[in-house]
PDB file of C-alpha atoms in Angstrom:
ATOM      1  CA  UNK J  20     -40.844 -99.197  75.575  1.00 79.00           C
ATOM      2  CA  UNK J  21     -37.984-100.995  77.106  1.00 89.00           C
ATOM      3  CA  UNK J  22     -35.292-103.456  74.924  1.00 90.00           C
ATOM      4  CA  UNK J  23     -36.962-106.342  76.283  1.00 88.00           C
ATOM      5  CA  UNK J  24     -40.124-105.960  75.104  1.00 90.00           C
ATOM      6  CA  UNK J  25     -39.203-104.275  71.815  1.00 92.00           C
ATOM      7  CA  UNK J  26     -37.413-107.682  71.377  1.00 91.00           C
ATOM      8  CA  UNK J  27     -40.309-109.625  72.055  1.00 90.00           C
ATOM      9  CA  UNK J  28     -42.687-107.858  69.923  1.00 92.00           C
ATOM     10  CA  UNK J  29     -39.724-108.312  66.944  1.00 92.00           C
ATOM     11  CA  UNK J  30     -39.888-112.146  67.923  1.00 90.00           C
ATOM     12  CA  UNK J  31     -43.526-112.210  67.977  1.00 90.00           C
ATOM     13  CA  UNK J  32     -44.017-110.893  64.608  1.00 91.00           C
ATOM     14  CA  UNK J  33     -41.426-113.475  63.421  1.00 88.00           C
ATOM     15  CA  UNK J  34     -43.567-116.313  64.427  1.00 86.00           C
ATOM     16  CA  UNK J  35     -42.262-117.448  67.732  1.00 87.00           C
ATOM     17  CA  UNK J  36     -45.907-117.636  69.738  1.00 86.00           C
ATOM     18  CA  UNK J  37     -44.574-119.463  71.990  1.00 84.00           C
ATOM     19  CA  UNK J  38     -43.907-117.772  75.968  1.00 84.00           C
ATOM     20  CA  UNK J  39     -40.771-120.513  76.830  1.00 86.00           C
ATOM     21  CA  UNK J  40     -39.506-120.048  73.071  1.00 87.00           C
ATOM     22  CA  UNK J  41     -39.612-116.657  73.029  1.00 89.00           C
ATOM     23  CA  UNK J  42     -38.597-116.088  76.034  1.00 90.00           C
ATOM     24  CA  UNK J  43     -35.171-118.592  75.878  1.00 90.00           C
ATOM     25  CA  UNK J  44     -35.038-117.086  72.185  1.00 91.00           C
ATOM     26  CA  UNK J  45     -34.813-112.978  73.666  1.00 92.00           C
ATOM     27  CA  UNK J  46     -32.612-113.840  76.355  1.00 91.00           C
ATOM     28  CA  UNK J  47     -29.797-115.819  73.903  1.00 93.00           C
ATOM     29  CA  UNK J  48     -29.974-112.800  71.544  1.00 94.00           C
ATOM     30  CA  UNK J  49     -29.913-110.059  73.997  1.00 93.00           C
ATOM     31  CA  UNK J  50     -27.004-111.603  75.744  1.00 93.00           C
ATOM     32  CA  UNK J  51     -25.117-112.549  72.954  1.00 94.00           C
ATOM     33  CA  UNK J  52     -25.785-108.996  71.702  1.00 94.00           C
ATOM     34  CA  UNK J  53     -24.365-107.771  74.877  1.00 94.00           C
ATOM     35  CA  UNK J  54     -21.456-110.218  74.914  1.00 94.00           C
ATOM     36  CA  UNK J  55     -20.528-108.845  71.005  1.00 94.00           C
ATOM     37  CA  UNK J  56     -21.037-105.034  72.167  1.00 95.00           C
ATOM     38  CA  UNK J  57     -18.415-105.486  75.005  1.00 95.00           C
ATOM     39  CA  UNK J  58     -15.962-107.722  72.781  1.00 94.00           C
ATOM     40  CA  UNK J  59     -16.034-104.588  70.524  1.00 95.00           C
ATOM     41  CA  UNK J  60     -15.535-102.343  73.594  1.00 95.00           C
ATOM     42  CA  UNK J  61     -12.145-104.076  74.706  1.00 94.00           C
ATOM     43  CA  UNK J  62     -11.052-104.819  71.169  1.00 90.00           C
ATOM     44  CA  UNK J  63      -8.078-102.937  71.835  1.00 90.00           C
ATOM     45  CA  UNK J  64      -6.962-105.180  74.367  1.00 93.00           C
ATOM     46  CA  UNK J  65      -8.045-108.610  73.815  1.00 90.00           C
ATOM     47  CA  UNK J  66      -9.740-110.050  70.653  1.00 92.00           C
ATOM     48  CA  UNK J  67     -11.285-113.412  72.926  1.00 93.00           C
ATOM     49  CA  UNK J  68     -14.443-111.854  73.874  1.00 94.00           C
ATOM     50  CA  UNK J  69     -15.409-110.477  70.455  1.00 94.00           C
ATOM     51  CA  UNK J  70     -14.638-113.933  69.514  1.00 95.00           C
ATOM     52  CA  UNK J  71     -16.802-115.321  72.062  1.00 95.00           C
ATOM     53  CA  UNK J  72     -19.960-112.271  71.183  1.00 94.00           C
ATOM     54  CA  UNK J  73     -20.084-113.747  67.433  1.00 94.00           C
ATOM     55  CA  UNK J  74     -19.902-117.580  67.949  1.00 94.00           C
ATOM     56  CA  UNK J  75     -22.586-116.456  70.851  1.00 94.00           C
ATOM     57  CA  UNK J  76     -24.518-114.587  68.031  1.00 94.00           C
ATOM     58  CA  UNK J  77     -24.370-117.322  65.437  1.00 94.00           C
ATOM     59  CA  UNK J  78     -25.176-119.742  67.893  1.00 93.00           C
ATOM     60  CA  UNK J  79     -28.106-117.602  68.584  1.00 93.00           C
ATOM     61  CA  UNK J  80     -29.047-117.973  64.859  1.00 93.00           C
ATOM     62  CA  UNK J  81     -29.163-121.873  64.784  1.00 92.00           C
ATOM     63  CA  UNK J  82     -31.256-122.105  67.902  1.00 91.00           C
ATOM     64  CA  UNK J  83     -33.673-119.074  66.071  1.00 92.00           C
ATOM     65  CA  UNK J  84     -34.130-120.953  62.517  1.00 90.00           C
ATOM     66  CA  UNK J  85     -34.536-123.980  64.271  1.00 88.00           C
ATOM     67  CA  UNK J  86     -37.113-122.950  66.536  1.00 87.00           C
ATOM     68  CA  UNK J  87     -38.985-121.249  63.559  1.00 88.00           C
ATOM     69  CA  UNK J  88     -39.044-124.433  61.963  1.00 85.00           C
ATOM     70  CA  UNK J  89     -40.119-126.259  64.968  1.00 82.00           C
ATOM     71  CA  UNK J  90     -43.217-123.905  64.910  1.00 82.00           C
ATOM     72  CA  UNK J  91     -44.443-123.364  61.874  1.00 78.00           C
ATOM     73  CA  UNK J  92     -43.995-127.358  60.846  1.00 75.00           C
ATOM     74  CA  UNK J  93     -46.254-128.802  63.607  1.00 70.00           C
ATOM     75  CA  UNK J  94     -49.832-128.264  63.850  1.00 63.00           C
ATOM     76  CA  UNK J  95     -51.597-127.010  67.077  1.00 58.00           C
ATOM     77  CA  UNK J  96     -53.620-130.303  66.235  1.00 57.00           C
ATOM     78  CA  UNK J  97     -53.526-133.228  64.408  1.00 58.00           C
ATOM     79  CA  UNK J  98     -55.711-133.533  61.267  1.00 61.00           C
ATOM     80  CA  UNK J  99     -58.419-136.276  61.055  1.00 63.00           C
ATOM     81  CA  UNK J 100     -57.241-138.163  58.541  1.00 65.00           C
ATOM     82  CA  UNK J 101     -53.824-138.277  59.931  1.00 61.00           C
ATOM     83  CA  UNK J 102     -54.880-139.781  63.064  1.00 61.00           C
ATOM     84  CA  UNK J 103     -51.203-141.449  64.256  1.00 62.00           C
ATOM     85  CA  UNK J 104     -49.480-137.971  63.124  1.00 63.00           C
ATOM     86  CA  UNK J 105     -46.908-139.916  60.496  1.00 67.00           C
ATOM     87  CA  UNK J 106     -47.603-138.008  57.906  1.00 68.00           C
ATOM     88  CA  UNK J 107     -46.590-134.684  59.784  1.00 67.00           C
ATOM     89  CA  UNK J 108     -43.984-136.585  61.346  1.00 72.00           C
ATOM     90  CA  UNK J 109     -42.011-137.799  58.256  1.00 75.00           C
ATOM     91  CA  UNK J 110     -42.505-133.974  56.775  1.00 74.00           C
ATOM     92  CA  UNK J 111     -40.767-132.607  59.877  1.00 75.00           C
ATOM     93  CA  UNK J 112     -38.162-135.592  60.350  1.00 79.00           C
ATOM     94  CA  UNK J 113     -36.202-134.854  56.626  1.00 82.00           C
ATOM     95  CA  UNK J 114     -37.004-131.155  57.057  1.00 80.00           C
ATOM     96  CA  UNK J 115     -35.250-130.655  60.199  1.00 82.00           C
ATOM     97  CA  UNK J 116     -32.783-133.456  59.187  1.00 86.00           C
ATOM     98  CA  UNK J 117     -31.658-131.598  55.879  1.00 88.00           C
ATOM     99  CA  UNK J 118     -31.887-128.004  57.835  1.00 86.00           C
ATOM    100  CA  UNK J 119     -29.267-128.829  60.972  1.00 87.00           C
ATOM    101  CA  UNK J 120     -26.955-130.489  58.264  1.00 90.00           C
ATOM    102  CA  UNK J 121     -27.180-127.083  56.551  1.00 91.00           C
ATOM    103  CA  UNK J 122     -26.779-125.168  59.690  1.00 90.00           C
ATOM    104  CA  UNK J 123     -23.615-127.545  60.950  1.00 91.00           C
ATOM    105  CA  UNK J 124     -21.697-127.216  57.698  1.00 94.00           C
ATOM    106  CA  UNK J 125     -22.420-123.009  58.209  1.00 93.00           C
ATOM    107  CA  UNK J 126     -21.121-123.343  61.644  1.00 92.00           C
ATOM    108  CA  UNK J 127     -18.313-125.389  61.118  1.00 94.00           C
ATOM    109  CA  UNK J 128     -17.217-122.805  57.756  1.00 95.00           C
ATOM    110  CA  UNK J 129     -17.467-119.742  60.318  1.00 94.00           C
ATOM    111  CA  UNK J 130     -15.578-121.707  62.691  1.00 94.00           C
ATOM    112  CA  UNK J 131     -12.845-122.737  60.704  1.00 95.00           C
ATOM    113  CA  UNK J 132     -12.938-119.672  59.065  1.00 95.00           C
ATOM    114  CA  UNK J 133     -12.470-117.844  62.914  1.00 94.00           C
ATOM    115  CA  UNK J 134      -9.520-120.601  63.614  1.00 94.00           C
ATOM    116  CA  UNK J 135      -7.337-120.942  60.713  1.00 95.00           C
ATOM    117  CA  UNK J 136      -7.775-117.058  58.927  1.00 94.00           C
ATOM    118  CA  UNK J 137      -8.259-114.844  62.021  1.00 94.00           C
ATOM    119  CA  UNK J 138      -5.963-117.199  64.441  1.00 93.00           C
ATOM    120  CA  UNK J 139      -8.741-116.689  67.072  1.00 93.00           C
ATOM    121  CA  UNK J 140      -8.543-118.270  69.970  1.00 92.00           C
ATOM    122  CA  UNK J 141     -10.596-122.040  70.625  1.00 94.00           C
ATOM    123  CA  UNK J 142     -11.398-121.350  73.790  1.00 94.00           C
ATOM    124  CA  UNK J 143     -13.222-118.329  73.192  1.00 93.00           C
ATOM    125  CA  UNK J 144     -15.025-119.743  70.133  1.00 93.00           C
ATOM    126  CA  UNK J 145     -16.130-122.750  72.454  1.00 94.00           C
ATOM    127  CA  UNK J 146     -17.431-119.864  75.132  1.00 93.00           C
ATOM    128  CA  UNK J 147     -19.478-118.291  72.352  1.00 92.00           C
ATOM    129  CA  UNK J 148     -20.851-121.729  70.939  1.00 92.00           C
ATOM    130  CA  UNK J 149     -21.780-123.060  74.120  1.00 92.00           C
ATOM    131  CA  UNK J 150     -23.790-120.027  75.546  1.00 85.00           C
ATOM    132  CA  UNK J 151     -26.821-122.044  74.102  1.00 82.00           C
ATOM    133  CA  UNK J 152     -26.378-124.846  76.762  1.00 86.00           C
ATOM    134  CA  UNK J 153     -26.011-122.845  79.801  1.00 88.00           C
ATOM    135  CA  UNK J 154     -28.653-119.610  78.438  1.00 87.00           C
ATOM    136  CA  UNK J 155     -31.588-121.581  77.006  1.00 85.00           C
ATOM    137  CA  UNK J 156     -32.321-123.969  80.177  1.00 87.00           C
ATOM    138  CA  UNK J 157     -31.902-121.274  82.817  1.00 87.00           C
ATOM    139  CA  UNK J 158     -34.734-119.139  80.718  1.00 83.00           C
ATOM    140  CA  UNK J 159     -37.219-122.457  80.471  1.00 82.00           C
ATOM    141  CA  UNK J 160     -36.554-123.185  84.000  1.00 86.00           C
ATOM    142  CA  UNK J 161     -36.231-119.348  85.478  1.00 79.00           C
ATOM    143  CA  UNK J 162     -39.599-117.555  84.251  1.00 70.00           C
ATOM    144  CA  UNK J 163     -39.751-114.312  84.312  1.00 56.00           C
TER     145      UNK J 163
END
């Protein structure tokens, strides 16, 4: 059984049942997985790309909770008696409010933790943060 599909079963299993999702979700981690393995490779040399790998791999973890959240807080359909979907709506509105505040302040610690402790470098964090932008359209527009 190849990487790929090992990864999908593993995200499968974790609730994403979802093709795009999963999909975006497997190629972010396997990447950023990739991009930490050679950061540790050439460690001796430059300490950028490691620095890149984890800020990828953390951003990796913010798209993951909040696509697990996504999931399992909407319905497949709407219940009768909450015809308009409010209910659900208001549920998943302060839920995913109070969850990406959460996530931000953990992200902005690690970051500042990266920055001022470790002296690593901002371009390389921004790299690693922004992998999300560039990874997770080109899988929901590239299937396959």
């Amino acid at each position: 059984m190849s990487i790929i599909e090992q990864v999908d079963r593993r995200l499968w299993r974790s609730g994403f049942i979802h093709a795009p999702l999963r999909r975006a979700a497997r190629n972010l981690f396997l990447f950023s997985l990739m991009l930490f393995a050679v950061g540790m490779a050439l460690l001796p040399w430059t300490t950028a790309v490691v620095w890149s790998g984890t800020m990828a791999m953390l951003s990796f973890w913010n798209f993951y909770t909040l696509a697990l959240f996504i999931q399992a807080s909407l319905p497949a359909s709407i219940p009768q008696e909450d015809k308009n979907g409010l209910s659900r709506a208001r549920i998943v509105k302060k839920g995913l409010l109070i969850r990406s505040q959460l996530r931000l302040f953990i992200t902005g610690f690690f970051v500042y933790i990266a920055l001022v402790f470790f002296q690593a470098s901002p371009a390389a964090l921004a790299v690693g943060l922004s992998a999300v932008m560039i990874l997770i359209p080109v899988s929901l527009i590239f299937r396959g």
